[in-house]
Structure formats: C-alpha cells, structure tokens
PDB file of N, CA, C and O in Angstrom:
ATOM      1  N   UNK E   1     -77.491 -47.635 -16.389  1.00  0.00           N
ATOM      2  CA  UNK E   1     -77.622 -47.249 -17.779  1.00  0.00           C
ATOM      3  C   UNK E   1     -79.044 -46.793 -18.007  1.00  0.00           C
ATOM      4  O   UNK E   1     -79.888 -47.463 -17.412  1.00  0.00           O
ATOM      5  N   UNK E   2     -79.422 -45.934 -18.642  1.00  0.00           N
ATOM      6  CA  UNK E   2     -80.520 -44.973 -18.632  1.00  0.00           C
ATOM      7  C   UNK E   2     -81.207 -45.995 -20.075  1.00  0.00           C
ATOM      8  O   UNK E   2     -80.376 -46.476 -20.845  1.00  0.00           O
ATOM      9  N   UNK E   3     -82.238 -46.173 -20.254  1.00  0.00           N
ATOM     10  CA  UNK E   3     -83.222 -46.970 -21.337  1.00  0.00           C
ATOM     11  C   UNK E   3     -83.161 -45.871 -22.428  1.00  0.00           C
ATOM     12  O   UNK E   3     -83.655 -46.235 -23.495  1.00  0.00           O
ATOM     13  N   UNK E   4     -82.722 -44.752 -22.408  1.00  0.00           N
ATOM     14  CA  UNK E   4     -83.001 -43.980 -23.393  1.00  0.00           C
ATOM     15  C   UNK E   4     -81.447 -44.186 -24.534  1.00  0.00           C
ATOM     16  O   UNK E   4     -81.400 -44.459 -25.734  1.00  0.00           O
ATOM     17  N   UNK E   5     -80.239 -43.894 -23.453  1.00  0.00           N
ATOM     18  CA  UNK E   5     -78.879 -44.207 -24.091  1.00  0.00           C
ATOM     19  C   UNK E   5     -78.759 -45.343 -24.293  1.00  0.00           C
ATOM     20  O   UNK E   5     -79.081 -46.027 -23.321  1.00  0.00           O
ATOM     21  N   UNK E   6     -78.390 -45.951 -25.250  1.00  0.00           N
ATOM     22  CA  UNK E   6     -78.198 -47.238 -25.416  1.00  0.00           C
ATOM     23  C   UNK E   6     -76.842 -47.010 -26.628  1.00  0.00           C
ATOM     24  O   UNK E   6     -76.874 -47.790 -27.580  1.00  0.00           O
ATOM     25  N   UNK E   7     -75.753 -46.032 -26.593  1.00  0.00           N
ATOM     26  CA  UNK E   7     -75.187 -45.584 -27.741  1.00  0.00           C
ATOM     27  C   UNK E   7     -73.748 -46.670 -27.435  1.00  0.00           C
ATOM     28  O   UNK E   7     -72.945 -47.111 -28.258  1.00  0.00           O
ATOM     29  N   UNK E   8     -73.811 -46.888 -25.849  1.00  0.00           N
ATOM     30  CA  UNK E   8     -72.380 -47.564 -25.468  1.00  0.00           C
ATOM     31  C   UNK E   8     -72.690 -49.300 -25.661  1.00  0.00           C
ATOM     32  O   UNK E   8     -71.954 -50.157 -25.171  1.00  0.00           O
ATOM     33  N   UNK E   9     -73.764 -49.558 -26.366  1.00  0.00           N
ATOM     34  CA  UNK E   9     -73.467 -50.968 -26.668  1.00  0.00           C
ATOM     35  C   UNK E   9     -74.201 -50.820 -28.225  1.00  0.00           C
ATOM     36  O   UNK E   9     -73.245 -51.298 -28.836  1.00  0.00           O
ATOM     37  N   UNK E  10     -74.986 -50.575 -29.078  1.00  0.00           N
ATOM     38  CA  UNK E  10     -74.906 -50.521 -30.101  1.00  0.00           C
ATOM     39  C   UNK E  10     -75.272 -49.520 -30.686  1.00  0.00           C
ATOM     40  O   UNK E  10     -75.913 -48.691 -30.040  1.00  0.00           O
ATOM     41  N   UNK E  11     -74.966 -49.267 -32.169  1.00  0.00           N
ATOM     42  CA  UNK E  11     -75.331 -48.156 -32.696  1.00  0.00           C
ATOM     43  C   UNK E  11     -76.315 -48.448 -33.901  1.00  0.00           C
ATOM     44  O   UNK E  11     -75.638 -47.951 -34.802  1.00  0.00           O
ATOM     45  N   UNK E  12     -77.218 -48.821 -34.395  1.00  0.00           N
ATOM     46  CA  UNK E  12     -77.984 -49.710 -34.944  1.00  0.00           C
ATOM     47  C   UNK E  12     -77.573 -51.230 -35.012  1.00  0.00           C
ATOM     48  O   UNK E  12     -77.634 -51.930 -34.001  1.00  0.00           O
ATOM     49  N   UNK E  13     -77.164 -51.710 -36.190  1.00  0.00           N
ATOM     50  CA  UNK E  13     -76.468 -52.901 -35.911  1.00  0.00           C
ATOM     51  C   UNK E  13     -75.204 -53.043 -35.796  1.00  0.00           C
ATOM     52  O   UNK E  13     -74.789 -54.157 -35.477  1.00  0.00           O
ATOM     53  N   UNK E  14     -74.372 -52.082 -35.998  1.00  0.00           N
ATOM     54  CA  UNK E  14     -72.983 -52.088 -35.500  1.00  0.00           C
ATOM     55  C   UNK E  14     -72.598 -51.892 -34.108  1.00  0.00           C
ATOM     56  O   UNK E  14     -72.880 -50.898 -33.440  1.00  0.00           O
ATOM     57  N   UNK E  15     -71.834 -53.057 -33.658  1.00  0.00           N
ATOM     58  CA  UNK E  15     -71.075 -52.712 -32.252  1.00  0.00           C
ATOM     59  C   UNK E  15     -70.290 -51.829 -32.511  1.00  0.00           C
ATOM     60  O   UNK E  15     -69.724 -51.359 -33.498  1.00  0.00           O
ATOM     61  N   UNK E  16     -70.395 -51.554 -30.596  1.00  0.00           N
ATOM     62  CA  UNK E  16     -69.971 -49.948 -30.402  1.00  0.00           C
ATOM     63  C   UNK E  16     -68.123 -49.819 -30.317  1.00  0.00           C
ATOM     64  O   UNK E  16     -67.553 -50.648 -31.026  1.00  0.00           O
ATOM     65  N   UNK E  17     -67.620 -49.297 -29.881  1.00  0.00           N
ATOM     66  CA  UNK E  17     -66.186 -49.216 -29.755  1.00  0.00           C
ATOM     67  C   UNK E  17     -65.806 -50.407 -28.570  1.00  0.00           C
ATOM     68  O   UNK E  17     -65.086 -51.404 -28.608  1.00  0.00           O
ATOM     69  N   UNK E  18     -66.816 -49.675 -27.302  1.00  0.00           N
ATOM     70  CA  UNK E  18     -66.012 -50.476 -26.301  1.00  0.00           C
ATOM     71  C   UNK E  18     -66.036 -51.624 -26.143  1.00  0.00           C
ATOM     72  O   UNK E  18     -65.254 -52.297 -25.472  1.00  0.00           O
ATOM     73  N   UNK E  19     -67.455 -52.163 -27.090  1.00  0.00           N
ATOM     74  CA  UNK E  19     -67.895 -53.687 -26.931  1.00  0.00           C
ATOM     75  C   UNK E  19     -66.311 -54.292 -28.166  1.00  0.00           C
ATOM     76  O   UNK E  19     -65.667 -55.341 -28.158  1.00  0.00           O
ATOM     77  N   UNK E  20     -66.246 -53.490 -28.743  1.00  0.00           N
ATOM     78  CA  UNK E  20     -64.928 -54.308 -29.937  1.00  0.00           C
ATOM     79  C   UNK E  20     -63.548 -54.056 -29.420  1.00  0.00           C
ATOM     80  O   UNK E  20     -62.596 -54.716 -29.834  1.00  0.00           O
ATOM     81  N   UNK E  21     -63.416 -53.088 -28.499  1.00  0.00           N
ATOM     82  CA  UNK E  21     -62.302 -53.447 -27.346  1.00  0.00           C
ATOM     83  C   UNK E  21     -62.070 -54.504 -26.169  1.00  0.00           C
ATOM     84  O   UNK E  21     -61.059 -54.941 -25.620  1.00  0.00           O
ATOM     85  N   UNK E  22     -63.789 -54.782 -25.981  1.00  0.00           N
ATOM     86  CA  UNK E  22     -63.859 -55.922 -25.226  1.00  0.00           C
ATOM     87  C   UNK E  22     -63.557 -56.752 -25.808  1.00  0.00           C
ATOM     88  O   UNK E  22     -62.594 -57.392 -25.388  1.00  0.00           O
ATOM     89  N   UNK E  23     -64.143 -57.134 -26.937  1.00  0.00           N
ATOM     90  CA  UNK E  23     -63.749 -58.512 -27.980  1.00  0.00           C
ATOM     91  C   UNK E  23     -62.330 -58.405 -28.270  1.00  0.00           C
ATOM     92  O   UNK E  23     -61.668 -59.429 -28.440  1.00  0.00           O
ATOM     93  N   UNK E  24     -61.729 -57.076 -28.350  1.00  0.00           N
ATOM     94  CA  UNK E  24     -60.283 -57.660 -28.902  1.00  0.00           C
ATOM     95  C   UNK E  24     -59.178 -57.993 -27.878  1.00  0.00           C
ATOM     96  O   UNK E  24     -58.055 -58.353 -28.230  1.00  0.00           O
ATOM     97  N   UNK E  25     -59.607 -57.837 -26.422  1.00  0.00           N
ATOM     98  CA  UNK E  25     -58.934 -58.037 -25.571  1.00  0.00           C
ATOM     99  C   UNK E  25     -59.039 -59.494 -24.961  1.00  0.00           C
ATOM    100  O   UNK E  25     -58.032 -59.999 -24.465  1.00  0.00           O
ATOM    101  N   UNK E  26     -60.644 -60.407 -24.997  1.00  0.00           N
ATOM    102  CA  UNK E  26     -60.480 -61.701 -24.942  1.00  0.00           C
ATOM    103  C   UNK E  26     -59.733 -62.287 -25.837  1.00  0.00           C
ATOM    104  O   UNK E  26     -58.818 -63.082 -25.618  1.00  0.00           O
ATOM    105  N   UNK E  27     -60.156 -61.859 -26.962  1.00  0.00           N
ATOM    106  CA  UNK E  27     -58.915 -62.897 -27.902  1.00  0.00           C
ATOM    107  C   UNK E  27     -57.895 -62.148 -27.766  1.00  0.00           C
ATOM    108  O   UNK E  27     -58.156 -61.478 -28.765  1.00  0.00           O
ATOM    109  N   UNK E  28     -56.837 -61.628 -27.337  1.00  0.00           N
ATOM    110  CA  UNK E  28     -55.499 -61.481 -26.803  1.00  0.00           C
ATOM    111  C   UNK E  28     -55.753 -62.324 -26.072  1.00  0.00           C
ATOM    112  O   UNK E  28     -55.459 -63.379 -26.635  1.00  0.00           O
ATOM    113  N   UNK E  29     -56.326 -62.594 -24.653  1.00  0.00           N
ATOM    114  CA  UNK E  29     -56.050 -63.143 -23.793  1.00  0.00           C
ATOM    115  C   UNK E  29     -56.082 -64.839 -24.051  1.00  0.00           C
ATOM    116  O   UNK E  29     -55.429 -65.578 -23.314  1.00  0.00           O
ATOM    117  N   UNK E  30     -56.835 -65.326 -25.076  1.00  0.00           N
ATOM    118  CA  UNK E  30     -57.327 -66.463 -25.479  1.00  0.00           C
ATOM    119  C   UNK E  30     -55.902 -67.195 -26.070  1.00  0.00           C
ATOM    120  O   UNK E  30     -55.362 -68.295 -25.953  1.00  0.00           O
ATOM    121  N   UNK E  31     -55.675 -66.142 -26.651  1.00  0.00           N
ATOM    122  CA  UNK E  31     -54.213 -66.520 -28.038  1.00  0.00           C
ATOM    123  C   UNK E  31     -53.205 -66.552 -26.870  1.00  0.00           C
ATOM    124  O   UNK E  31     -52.336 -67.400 -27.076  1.00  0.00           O
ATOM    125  N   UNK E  32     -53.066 -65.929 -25.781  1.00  0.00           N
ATOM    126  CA  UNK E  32     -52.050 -66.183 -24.842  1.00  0.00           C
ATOM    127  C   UNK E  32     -51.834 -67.268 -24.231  1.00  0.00           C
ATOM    128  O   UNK E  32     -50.713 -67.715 -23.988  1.00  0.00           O
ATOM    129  N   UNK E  33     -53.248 -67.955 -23.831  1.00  0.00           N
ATOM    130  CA  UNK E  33     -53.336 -69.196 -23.374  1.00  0.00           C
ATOM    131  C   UNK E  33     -52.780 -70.155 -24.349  1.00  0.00           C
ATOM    132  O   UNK E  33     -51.729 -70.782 -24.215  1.00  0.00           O
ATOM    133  N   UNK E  34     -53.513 -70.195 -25.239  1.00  0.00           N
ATOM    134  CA  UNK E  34     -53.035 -71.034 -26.282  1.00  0.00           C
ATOM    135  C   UNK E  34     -51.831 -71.279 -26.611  1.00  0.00           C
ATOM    136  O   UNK E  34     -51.433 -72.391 -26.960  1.00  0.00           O
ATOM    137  N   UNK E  35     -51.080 -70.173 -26.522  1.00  0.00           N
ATOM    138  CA  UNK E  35     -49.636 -70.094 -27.259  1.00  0.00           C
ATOM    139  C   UNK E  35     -48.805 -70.718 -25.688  1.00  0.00           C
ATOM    140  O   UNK E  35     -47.947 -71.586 -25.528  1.00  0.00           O
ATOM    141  N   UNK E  36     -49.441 -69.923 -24.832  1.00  0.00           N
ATOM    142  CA  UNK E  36     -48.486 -71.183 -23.254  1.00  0.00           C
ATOM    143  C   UNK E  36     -48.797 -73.104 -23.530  1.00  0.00           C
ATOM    144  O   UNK E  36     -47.929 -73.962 -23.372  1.00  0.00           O
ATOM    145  N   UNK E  37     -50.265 -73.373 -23.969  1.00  0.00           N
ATOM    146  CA  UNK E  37     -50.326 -74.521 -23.915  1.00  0.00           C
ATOM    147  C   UNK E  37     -49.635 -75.016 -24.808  1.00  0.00           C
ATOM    148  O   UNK E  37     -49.134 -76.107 -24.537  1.00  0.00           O
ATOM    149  N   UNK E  38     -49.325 -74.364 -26.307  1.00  0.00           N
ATOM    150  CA  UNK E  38     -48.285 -75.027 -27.531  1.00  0.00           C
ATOM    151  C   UNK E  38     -47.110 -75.075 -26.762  1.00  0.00           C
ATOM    152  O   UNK E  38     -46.617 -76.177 -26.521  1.00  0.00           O
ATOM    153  N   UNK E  39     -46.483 -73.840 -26.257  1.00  0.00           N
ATOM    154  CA  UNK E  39     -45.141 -74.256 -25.624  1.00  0.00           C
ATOM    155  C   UNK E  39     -45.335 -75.373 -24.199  1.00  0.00           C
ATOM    156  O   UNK E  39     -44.533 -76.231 -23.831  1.00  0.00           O
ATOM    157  N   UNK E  40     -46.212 -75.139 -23.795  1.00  0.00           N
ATOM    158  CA  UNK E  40     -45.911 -76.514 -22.182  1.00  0.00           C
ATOM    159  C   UNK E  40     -45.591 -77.832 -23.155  1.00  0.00           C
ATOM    160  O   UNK E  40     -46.011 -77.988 -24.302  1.00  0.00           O
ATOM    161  N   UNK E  41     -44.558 -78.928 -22.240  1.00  0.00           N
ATOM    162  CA  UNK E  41     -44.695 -80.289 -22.916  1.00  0.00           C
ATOM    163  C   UNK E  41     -45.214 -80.772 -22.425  1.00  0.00           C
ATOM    164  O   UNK E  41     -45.257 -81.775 -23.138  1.00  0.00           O
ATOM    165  N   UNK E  42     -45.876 -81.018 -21.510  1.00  0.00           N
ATOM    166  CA  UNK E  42     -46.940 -81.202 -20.737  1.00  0.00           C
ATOM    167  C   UNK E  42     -48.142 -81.209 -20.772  1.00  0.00           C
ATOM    168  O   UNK E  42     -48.811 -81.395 -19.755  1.00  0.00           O
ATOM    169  N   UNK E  43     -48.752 -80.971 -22.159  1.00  0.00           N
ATOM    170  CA  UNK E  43     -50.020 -80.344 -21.737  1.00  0.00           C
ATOM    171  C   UNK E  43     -51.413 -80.712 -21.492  1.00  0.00           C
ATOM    172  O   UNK E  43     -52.426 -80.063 -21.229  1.00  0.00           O
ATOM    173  N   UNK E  44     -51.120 -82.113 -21.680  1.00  0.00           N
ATOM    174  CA  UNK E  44     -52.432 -82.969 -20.983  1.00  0.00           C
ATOM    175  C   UNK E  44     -52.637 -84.117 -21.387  1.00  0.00           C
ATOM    176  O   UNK E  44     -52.275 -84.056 -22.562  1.00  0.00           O
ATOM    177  N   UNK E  45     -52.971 -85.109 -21.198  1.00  0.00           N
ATOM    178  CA  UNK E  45     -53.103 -86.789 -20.724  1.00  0.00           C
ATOM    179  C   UNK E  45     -52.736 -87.322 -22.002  1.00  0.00           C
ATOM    180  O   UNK E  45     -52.902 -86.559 -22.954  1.00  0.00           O
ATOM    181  N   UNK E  46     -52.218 -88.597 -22.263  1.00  0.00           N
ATOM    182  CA  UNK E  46     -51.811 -88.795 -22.856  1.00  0.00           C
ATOM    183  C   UNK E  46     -52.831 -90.255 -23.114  1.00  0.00           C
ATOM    184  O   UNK E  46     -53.378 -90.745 -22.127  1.00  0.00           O
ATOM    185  N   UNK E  47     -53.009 -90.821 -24.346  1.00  0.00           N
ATOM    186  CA  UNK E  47     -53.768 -91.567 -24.840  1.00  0.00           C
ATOM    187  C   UNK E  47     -53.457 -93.237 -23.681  1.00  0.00           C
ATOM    188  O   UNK E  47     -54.323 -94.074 -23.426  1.00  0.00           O
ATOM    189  N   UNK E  48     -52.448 -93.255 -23.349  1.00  0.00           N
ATOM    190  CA  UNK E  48     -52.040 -94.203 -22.700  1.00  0.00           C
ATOM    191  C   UNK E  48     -52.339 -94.157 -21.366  1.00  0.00           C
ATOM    192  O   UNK E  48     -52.506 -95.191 -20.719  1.00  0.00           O
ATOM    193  N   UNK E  49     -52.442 -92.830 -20.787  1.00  0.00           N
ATOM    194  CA  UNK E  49     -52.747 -92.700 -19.536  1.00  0.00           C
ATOM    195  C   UNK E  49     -54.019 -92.587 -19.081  1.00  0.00           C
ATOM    196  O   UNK E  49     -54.455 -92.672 -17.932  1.00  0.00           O
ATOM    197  N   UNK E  50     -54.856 -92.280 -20.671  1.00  0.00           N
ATOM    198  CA  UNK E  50     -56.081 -92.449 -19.959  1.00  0.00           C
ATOM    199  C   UNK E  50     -56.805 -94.412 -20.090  1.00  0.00           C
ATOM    200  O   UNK E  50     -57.391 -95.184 -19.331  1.00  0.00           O
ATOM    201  N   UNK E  51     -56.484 -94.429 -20.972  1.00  0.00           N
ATOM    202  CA  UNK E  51     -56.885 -95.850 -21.338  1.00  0.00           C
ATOM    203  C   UNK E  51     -56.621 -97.061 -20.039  1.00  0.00           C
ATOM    204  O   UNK E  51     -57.433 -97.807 -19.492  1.00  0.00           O
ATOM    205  N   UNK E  52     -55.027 -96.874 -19.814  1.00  0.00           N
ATOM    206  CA  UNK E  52     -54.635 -97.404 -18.032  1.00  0.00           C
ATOM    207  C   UNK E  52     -55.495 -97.123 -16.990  1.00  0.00           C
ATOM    208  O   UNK E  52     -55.775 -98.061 -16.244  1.00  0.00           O
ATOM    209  N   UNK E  53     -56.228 -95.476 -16.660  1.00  0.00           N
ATOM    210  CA  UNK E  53     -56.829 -94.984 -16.328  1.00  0.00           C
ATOM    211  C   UNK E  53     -58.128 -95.554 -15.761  1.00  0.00           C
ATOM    212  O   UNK E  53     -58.455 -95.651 -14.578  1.00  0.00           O
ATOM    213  N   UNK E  54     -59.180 -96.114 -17.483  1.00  0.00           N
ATOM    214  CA  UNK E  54     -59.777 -96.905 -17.398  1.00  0.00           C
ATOM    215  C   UNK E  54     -59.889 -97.954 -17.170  1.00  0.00           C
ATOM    216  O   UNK E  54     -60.985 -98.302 -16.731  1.00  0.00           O
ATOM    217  N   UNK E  55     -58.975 -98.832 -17.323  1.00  0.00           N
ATOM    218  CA  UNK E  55     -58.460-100.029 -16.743  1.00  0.00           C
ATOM    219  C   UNK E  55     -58.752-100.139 -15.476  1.00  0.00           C
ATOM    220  O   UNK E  55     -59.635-100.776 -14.902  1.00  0.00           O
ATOM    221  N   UNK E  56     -57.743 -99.305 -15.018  1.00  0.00           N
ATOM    222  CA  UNK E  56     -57.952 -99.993 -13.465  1.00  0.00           C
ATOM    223  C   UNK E  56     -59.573 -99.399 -12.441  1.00  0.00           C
ATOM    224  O   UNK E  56     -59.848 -99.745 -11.292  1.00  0.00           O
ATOM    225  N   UNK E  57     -60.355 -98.487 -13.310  1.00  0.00           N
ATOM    226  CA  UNK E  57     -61.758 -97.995 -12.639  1.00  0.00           C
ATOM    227  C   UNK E  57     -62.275 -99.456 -13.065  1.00  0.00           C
ATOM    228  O   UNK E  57     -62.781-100.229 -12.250  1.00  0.00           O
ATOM    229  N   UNK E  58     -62.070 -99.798 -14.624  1.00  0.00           N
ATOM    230  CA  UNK E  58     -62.653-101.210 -13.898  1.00  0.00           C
ATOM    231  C   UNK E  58     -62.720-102.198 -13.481  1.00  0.00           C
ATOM    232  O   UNK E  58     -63.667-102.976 -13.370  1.00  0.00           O
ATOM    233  N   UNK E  59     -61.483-102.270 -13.151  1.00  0.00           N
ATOM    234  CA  UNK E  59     -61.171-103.255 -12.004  1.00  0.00           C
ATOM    235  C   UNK E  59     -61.691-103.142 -10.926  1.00  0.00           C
ATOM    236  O   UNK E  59     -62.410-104.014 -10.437  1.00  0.00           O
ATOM    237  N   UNK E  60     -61.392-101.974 -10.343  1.00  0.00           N
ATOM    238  CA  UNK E  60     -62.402-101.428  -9.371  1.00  0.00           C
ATOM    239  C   UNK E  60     -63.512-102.048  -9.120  1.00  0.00           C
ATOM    240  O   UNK E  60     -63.642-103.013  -8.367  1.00  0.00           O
ATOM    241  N   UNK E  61     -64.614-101.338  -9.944  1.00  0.00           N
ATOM    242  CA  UNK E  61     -65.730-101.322  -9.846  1.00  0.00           C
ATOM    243  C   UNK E  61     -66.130-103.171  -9.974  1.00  0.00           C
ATOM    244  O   UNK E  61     -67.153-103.664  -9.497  1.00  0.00           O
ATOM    245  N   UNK E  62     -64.873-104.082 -10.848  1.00  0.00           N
ATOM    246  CA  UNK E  62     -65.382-105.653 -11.045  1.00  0.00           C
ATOM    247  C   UNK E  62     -65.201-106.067  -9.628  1.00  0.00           C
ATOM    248  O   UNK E  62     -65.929-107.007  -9.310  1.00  0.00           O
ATOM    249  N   UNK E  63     -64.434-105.620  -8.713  1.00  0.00           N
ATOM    250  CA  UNK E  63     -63.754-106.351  -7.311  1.00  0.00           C
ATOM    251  C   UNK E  63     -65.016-105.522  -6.585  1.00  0.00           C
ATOM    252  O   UNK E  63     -65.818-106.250  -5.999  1.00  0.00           O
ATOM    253  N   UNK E  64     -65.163-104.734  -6.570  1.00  0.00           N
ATOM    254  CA  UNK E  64     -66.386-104.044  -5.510  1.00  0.00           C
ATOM    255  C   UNK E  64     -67.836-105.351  -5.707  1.00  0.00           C
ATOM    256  O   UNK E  64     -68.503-105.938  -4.855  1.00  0.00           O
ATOM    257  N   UNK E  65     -67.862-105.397  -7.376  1.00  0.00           N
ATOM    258  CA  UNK E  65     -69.110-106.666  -7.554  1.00  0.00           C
ATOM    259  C   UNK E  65     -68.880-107.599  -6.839  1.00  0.00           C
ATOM    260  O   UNK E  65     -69.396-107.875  -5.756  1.00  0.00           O
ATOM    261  N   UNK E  66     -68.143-108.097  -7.372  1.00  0.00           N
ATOM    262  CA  UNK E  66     -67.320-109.326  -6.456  1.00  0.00           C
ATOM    263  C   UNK E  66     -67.759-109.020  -5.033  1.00  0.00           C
ATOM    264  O   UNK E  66     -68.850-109.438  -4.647  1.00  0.00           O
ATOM    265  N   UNK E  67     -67.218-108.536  -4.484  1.00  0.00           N
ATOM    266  CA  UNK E  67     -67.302-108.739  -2.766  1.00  0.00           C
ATOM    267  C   UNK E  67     -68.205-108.564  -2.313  1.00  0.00           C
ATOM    268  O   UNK E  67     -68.509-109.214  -1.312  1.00  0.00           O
ATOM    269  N   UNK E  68     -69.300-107.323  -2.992  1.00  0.00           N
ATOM    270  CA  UNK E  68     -70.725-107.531  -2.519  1.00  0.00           C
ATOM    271  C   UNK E  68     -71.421-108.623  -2.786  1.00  0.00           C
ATOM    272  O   UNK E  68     -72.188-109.055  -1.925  1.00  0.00           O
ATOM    273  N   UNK E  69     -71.249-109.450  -4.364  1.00  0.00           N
ATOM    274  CA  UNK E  69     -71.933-110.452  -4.169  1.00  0.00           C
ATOM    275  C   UNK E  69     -72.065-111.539  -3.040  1.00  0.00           C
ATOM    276  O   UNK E  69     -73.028-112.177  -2.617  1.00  0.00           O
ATOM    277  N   UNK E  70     -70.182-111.493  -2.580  1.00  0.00           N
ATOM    278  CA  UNK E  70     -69.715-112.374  -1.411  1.00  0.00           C
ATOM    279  C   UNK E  70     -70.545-112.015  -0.120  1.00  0.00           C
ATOM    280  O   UNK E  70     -70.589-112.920   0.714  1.00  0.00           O
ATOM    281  N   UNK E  71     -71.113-111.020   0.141  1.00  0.00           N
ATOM    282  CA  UNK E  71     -71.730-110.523   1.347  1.00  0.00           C
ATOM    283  C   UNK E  71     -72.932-110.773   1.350  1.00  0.00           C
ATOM    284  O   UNK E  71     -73.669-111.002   2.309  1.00  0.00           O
ATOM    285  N   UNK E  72     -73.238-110.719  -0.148  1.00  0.00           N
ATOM    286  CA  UNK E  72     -75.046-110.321   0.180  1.00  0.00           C
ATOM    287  C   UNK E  72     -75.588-112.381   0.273  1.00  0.00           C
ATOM    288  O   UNK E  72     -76.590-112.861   0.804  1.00  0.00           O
ATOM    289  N   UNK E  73     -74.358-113.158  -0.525  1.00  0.00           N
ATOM    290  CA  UNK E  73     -74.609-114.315  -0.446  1.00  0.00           C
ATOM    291  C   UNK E  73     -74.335-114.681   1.048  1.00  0.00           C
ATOM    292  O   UNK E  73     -75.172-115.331   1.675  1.00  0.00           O
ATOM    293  N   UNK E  74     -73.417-114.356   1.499  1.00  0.00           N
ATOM    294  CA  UNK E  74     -73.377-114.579   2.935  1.00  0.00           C
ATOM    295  C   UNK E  74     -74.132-114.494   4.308  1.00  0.00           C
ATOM    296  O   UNK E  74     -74.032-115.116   5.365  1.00  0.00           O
ATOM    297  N   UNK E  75     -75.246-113.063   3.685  1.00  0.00           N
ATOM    298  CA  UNK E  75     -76.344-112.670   4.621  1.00  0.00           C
ATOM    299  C   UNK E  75     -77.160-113.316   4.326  1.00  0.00           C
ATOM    300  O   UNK E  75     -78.041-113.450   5.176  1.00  0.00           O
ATOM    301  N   UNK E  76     -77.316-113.987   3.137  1.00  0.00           N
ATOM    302  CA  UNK E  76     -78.717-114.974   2.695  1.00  0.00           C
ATOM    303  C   UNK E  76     -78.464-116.088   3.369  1.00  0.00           C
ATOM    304  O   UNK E  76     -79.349-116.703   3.964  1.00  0.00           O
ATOM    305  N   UNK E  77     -77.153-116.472   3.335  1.00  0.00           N
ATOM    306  CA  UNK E  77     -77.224-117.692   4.150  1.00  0.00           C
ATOM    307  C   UNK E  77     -77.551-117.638   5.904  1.00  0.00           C
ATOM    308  O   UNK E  77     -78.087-118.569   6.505  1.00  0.00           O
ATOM    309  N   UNK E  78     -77.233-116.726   6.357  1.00  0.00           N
ATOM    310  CA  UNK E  78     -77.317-116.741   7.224  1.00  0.00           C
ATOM    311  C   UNK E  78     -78.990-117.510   7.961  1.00  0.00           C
ATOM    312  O   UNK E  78     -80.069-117.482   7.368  1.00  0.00           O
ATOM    313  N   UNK E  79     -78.745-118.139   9.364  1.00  0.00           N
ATOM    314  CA  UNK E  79     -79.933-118.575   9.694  1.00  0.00           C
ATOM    315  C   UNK E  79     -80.499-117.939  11.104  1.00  0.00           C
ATOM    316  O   UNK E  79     -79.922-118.414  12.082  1.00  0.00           O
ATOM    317  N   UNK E  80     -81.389-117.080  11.370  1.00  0.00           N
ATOM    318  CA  UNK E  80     -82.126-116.154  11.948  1.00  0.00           C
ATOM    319  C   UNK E  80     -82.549-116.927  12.446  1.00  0.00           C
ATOM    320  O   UNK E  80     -82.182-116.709  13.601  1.00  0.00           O
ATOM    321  N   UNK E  81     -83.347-118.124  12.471  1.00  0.00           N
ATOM    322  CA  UNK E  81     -84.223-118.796  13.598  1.00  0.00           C
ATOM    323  C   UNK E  81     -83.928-119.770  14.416  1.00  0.00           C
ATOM    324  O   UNK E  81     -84.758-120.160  15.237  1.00  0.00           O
TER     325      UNK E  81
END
C-alpha cells in the first residue's frame, strides 16, 4: 500500500466500503455461530458438572498433601548415622 493512497481504508473519518464489508461479514459469521450454539443441546457445562468438577480437584490436591506429608515425615525419621 503506497503512504500516499490511503482511500481503501478511510476516507476522512468515514470507513471505506471494503472495511464495512469486512465488518458485515464477521457479524454474519458471528450470528452463525451463535444461532448453532442456541440450537446445540449441548452447549456447555453444566452448573453441576463443574462444581463435581471441583470437588474432586480437591480431593486431589487434599490426598497428594496427605501423602507427602507421610513421606517427608518418614524421611525425617529416618536415621543416617
């Protein structure tokens, strides 16, 4: 693009044609998505599934405490000399 033309992206402060063909073609594409996600029944996690979700990460993460504490108490005991 030449520094002198600048006519294909604005024309003082009005956008140009192709930039408002660009814009009107994301939102087509936007509203398409959208309108698949209204129709999927499916369409993403459900308040219950994440909450379970959390649950069991922390369980996780309480049994991981757990067993390291069991180890690291175990190496302390240990007798080296």
């Amino acid at each position: 693009m030449r520094t002198d033309d600048r006519s294909d992206i604005t024309k003082g402060d009005k956008p140009m044609p192709a930039l408002l063909e660009l814009m009107r073609a994301a939102a087509g594409v936007l509203r398409a998505r959208l309108a698949a996600a209204r129709r999927a029944g499916d369409a993403g996690y459900t308040t219950e599934t994440v909450v379970v979700t959390a649950l069991l990460v922390a369980l996780a993460i309480a049994a991981i405490a757990i067993i390291v504490a069991k180890v690291i108490d175990k190496a302390n005991g240990l007798n080296l000399g």
